[in-house]
PDB file of C-alpha atoms and ligand atoms in Angstrom:
ATOM      1  CA  MET A   1       0.178   0.207  -0.035  1.00  0.00           C
ATOM      2  CA  ASN A   2       1.321   3.289  -0.882  1.00  0.00           C
ATOM      3  CA  GLU A   3       0.513   5.997   1.268  1.00  0.00           C
ATOM      4  CA  ASP A   4       0.892   8.807  -1.933  1.00  0.00           C
ATOM      5  CA  LYS A   5      -0.050  12.133  -0.569  1.00  0.00           C
ATOM      6  CA  THR A   6       0.689  14.521  -2.541  1.00  0.00           C
ATOM      7  CA  PRO A   7      -1.398  16.745  -4.336  1.00  0.00           C
ATOM      8  CA  ILE A   8      -2.855  15.512  -8.174  1.00  0.00           C
ATOM      9  CA  ILE A   9      -3.194  17.383 -11.575  1.00  0.00           C
ATOM     10  CA  ILE A  10      -6.586  16.218 -13.735  1.00  0.00           C
ATOM     11  CA  GLY A  11      -8.295  16.735 -17.123  1.00  0.00           C
ATOM     12  CA  SER A  12     -10.228  16.076 -19.569  1.00  0.00           C
ATOM     13  CA  ASP A  13     -12.360  16.627 -22.544  1.00  0.00           C
ATOM     14  CA  HIS A  14     -16.308  16.369 -23.023  1.00  0.00           C
ATOM     15  CA  ALA A  15     -15.835  13.189 -24.050  1.00  0.00           C
ATOM     16  CA  ALA A  16     -14.168  11.911 -20.438  1.00  0.00           C
ATOM     17  CA  TYR A  17     -16.183  14.581 -18.163  1.00  0.00           C
ATOM     18  CA  GLN A  18     -18.328  11.790 -16.481  1.00  0.00           C
ATOM     19  CA  MET A  19     -15.352   9.681 -15.793  1.00  0.00           C
ATOM     20  CA  LYS A  20     -13.409  12.485 -14.263  1.00  0.00           C
ATOM     21  CA  GLU A  21     -15.720  13.755 -12.059  1.00  0.00           C
ATOM     22  CA  LYS A  22     -15.753  10.895 -10.861  1.00  0.00           C
ATOM     23  CA  ILE A  23     -12.572  10.597 -10.309  1.00  0.00           C
ATOM     24  CA  LYS A  24     -11.740  14.291  -8.177  1.00  0.00           C
ATOM     25  CA  ALA A  25     -14.391  12.717  -6.122  1.00  0.00           C
ATOM     26  CA  TYR A  26     -12.911   9.243  -4.841  1.00  0.00           C
ATOM     27  CA  ILE A  27      -9.319  11.935  -4.526  1.00  0.00           C
ATOM     28  CA  ILE A  28     -11.270  14.559  -3.010  1.00  0.00           C
ATOM     29  CA  LYS A  29     -12.674  11.290  -0.126  1.00  0.00           C
ATOM     30  CA  ILE A  30      -9.333   9.636  -0.391  1.00  0.00           C
ATOM     31  CA  GLY A  31      -7.264  13.768   1.519  1.00  0.00           C
ATOM     32  CA  VAL A  32      -4.739  14.286  -1.595  1.00  0.00           C
ATOM     33  CA  ASP A  33      -5.240  17.366  -2.935  1.00  0.00           C
ATOM     34  CA  ILE A  34      -6.474  17.684  -6.698  1.00  0.00           C
ATOM     35  CA  GLU A  35      -6.033  20.796  -9.308  1.00  0.00           C
ATOM     36  CA  ASP A  36      -9.341  19.727 -11.726  1.00  0.00           C
ATOM     37  CA  VAL A  37      -7.790  22.386 -15.434  1.00  0.00           C
ATOM     38  CA  GLY A  38     -11.096  21.137 -17.098  1.00  0.00           C
ATOM     39  CA  ALA A  39     -13.055  20.142 -18.596  1.00  0.00           C
ATOM     40  CA  TYR A  40     -16.034  22.134 -16.930  1.00  0.00           C
ATOM     41  CA  SER A  41     -18.734  20.280 -19.030  1.00  0.00           C
ATOM     42  CA  GLU A  42     -19.529  17.708 -21.797  1.00  0.00           C
ATOM     43  CA  ASP A  43     -19.424  20.710 -24.731  1.00  0.00           C
ATOM     44  CA  SER A  44     -16.764  20.245 -26.806  1.00  0.00           C
ATOM     45  CA  VAL A  45     -13.262  20.974 -26.651  1.00  0.00           C
ATOM     46  CA  ASP A  46      -9.905  19.626 -28.318  1.00  0.00           C
ATOM     47  CA  TYR A  47      -8.305  17.494 -26.138  1.00  0.00           C
ATOM     48  CA  PRO A  48      -4.424  18.565 -26.526  1.00  0.00           C
ATOM     49  CA  ASP A  49      -5.989  22.033 -24.729  1.00  0.00           C
ATOM     50  CA  PHE A  50      -5.823  19.901 -21.112  1.00  0.00           C
ATOM     51  CA  GLY A  51      -3.382  17.781 -21.683  1.00  0.00           C
ATOM     52  CA  ILE A  52      -0.646  20.247 -21.963  1.00  0.00           C
ATOM     53  CA  LYS A  53      -2.147  21.908 -19.196  1.00  0.00           C
ATOM     54  CA  VAL A  54      -2.065  18.938 -16.995  1.00  0.00           C
ATOM     55  CA  ALA A  55       1.578  17.469 -18.696  1.00  0.00           C
ATOM     56  CA  SER A  56       3.852  21.492 -18.380  1.00  0.00           C
ATOM     57  CA  SER A  57       2.550  21.004 -14.492  1.00  0.00           C
ATOM     58  CA  VAL A  58       4.571  17.690 -14.417  1.00  0.00           C
ATOM     59  CA  SER A  59       6.707  18.187 -16.668  1.00  0.00           C
ATOM     60  CA  LYS A  60       8.125  21.569 -14.650  1.00  0.00           C
ATOM     61  CA  GLY A  61       8.013  19.075 -11.286  1.00  0.00           C
ATOM     62  CA  LYS A  62       5.097  22.070 -10.079  1.00  0.00           C
ATOM     63  CA  PHE A  63       3.039  18.404  -9.054  1.00  0.00           C
ATOM     64  CA  LYS A  64       4.367  15.132  -8.450  1.00  0.00           C
ATOM     65  CA  ARG A  65       1.499  13.091 -10.564  1.00  0.00           C
ATOM     66  CA  GLY A  66      -1.132  14.078 -12.676  1.00  0.00           C
ATOM     67  CA  ILE A  67      -4.304  12.838 -13.822  1.00  0.00           C
ATOM     68  CA  LEU A  68      -5.713  13.023 -17.666  1.00  0.00           C
ATOM     69  CA  LEU A  69      -9.015  11.089 -19.829  1.00  0.00           C
ATOM     70  CA  CYS A  70     -10.901  11.763 -23.304  1.00  0.00           C
ATOM     71  CA  GLY A  71     -12.439   9.324 -25.743  1.00  0.00           C
ATOM     72  CA  THR A  72      -9.973   6.803 -25.856  1.00  0.00           C
ATOM     73  CA  GLY A  73      -6.808   8.115 -23.837  1.00  0.00           C
ATOM     74  CA  ILE A  74      -4.325   8.362 -27.116  1.00  0.00           C
ATOM     75  CA  GLY A  75      -4.833  12.175 -27.718  1.00  0.00           C
ATOM     76  CA  MET A  76      -3.737  12.681 -24.203  1.00  0.00           C
ATOM     77  CA  SER A  77      -1.496   9.509 -23.870  1.00  0.00           C
ATOM     78  CA  MET A  78       0.424  11.999 -27.085  1.00  0.00           C
ATOM     79  CA  VAL A  79      -0.150  14.550 -26.208  1.00  0.00           C
ATOM     80  CA  ALA A  80       1.673  14.722 -22.524  1.00  0.00           C
ATOM     81  CA  ASN A  81       4.920  12.359 -23.762  1.00  0.00           C
ATOM     82  CA  LYS A  82       6.027  14.665 -25.564  1.00  0.00           C
ATOM     83  CA  PHE A  83       6.683  16.725 -22.524  1.00  0.00           C
ATOM     84  CA  PRO A  84      10.561  16.519 -21.189  1.00  0.00           C
ATOM     85  CA  HIS A  85      10.356  13.618 -17.609  1.00  0.00           C
ATOM     86  CA  VAL A  86       6.285  12.767 -18.349  1.00  0.00           C
ATOM     87  CA  ARG A  87       6.462   9.185 -18.102  1.00  0.00           C
ATOM     88  CA  ALA A  88       2.438   8.545 -19.424  1.00  0.00           C
ATOM     89  CA  ALA A  89       0.502   5.775 -19.259  1.00  0.00           C
ATOM     90  CA  LEU A  90      -2.198   4.599 -21.422  1.00  0.00           C
ATOM     91  CA  CYS A  91      -4.255   1.907 -18.769  1.00  0.00           C
ATOM     92  CA  ASN A  92      -7.790   0.579 -19.337  1.00  0.00           C
ATOM     93  CA  ASP A  93      -6.691  -3.265 -17.649  1.00  0.00           C
ATOM     94  CA  LEU A  94      -5.282  -3.074 -13.812  1.00  0.00           C
ATOM     95  CA  PHE A  95      -2.415  -5.130 -15.256  1.00  0.00           C
ATOM     96  CA  SER A  96      -0.995  -2.056 -17.426  1.00  0.00           C
ATOM     97  CA  ALA A  97      -1.467   0.112 -14.447  1.00  0.00           C
ATOM     98  CA  GLY A  98       0.215  -1.941 -11.806  1.00  0.00           C
ATOM     99  CA  MET A  99       2.712  -2.409 -14.025  1.00  0.00           C
ATOM    100  CA  SER A 100       3.342   1.145 -14.847  1.00  0.00           C
ATOM    101  CA  ARG A 101       3.945   2.676 -11.182  1.00  0.00           C
ATOM    102  CA  ARG A 102       6.362  -0.655 -10.798  1.00  0.00           C
ATOM    103  CA  HIS A 103       8.285  -0.769 -13.527  1.00  0.00           C
ATOM    104  CA  ASN A 104       7.777   3.019 -15.318  1.00  0.00           C
ATOM    105  CA  ASN A 105       7.519   5.023 -12.629  1.00  0.00           C
ATOM    106  CA  SER A 106       3.880   6.371 -14.645  1.00  0.00           C
ATOM    107  CA  ASN A 107       3.501   9.908 -13.411  1.00  0.00           C
ATOM    108  CA  ILE A 108       0.253  10.572 -15.996  1.00  0.00           C
ATOM    109  CA  LEU A 109      -2.534   8.062 -15.439  1.00  0.00           C
ATOM    110  CA  VAL A 110      -4.648   8.173 -18.008  1.00  0.00           C
ATOM    111  CA  ILE A 111      -7.792   6.313 -18.899  1.00  0.00           C
ATOM    112  CA  GLY A 112      -9.839   6.831 -22.536  1.00  0.00           C
ATOM    113  CA  GLY A 113     -13.736   7.561 -21.471  1.00  0.00           C
ATOM    114  CA  ARG A 114     -15.019   5.700 -24.134  1.00  0.00           C
ATOM    115  CA  VAL A 115     -13.044   2.810 -23.793  1.00  0.00           C
ATOM    116  CA  ILE A 116     -13.938   1.286 -20.064  1.00  0.00           C
ATOM    117  CA  GLY A 117     -16.311   1.106 -18.132  1.00  0.00           C
ATOM    118  CA  GLU A 118     -16.156   3.907 -14.457  1.00  0.00           C
ATOM    119  CA  THR A 119     -16.571   0.019 -12.290  1.00  0.00           C
ATOM    120  CA  LEU A 120     -12.993  -0.729 -14.535  1.00  0.00           C
ATOM    121  CA  ALA A 121     -11.634   3.371 -14.137  1.00  0.00           C
ATOM    122  CA  MET A 122     -12.189   3.550 -10.273  1.00  0.00           C
ATOM    123  CA  GLU A 123      -9.896   0.693  -9.660  1.00  0.00           C
ATOM    124  CA  ILE A 124      -7.719   1.100 -12.097  1.00  0.00           C
ATOM    125  CA  LEU A 125      -7.390   4.574 -10.020  1.00  0.00           C
ATOM    126  CA  LYS A 126      -6.732   2.888  -6.781  1.00  0.00           C
ATOM    127  CA  THR A 127      -4.117   0.413  -8.423  1.00  0.00           C
ATOM    128  CA  TRP A 128      -2.347   2.934  -9.864  1.00  0.00           C
ATOM    129  CA  LEU A 129      -2.612   5.118  -6.780  1.00  0.00           C
ATOM    130  CA  GLU A 130      -1.720   2.595  -4.800  1.00  0.00           C
ATOM    131  CA  THR A 131       1.250   0.868  -6.436  1.00  0.00           C
ATOM    132  CA  PRO A 132       4.740   1.850  -4.851  1.00  0.00           C
ATOM    133  CA  PHE A 133       7.939   2.278  -7.798  1.00  0.00           C
ATOM    134  CA  ASP A 134      10.333  -1.432  -8.387  1.00  0.00           C
ATOM    135  CA  GLY A 135      13.243   0.876  -8.763  1.00  0.00           C
ATOM    136  CA  GLY A 136      16.283  -0.635 -10.035  1.00  0.00           C
ATOM    137  CA  ARG A 137      16.871  -1.616 -12.778  1.00  0.00           C
ATOM    138  CA  HIS A 138      13.813   0.475 -13.588  1.00  0.00           C
ATOM    139  CA  GLN A 139      15.175   3.222 -12.543  1.00  0.00           C
ATOM    140  CA  LEU A 140      18.420   3.340 -15.033  1.00  0.00           C
ATOM    141  CA  ARG A 141      15.968   1.913 -17.647  1.00  0.00           C
ATOM    142  CA  ILE A 142      13.916   5.587 -17.223  1.00  0.00           C
ATOM    143  CA  GLU A 143      17.244   7.268 -16.747  1.00  0.00           C
ATOM    144  CA  LYS A 144      17.946   6.394 -20.416  1.00  0.00           C
ATOM    145  CA  PHE A 145      14.880   7.882 -21.808  1.00  0.00           C
ATOM    146  CA  ASP A 146      13.470  10.879 -19.421  1.00  0.00           C
ATOM    147  CA  ASN A 147      15.036  13.679 -20.277  1.00  0.00           C
ATOM    148  CA  LEU A 148      15.205  13.946 -24.229  1.00  0.00           C
TER     149      LEU A 148
HETATM  150  C1  RB5 B 201     -13.623  13.154 -28.938  1.00  0.00           C
HETATM  151  O1  RB5 B 201     -13.571  13.410 -30.245  1.00  0.00           O
HETATM  152  C2  RB5 B 201     -11.677  12.591 -29.208  1.00  0.00           C
HETATM  153  O2  RB5 B 201     -11.314  12.469 -30.492  1.00  0.00           O
HETATM  154  C3  RB5 B 201     -10.749  12.766 -28.061  1.00  0.00           C
HETATM  155  O3  RB5 B 201     -11.587  12.340 -26.777  1.00  0.00           O
HETATM  156  C4  RB5 B 201      -9.842  10.922 -28.036  1.00  0.00           C
HETATM  157  O4  RB5 B 201     -10.563   9.636 -27.831  1.00  0.00           O
HETATM  158  C5  RB5 B 201      -8.533  11.704 -28.766  1.00  0.00           C
HETATM  159  O5  RB5 B 201      -7.687  10.959 -28.901  1.00  0.00           O
END
């Protein structure tokens, strides 16, 4: 069990707005501060605008971890992983969520709001929040690409 209480920055587009609200409520409930950069409704928006806000904050170290959601999770992953020090992991299953923390020290969780249901999304979120990084050889591997 990982008791990390560092604040989280979250963003989504319209396609995953409802899922973002559910995730946000859970994070507030467990006593972790969260900054929501939008979207704030289901009106159509452009996912890069929100991906850039979250990923640039994590890249600069303003936030240690973030969460991004869009319809598939693919667009948000593409945007986020352009930023140095961002290790955004698109996880639509539990195994990937755990491994993205253990082996990749993922600092942004990405979920596809139109790919999976809310129940699974919440389980993925909990796994991601609670799984620590293994370090060791995995740290050396991350150092090979983290600052490209
Ligand atoms: C929006 O229609 C959709 O393109 C977006 O949510 C996302 O899936 C992009 O990758």
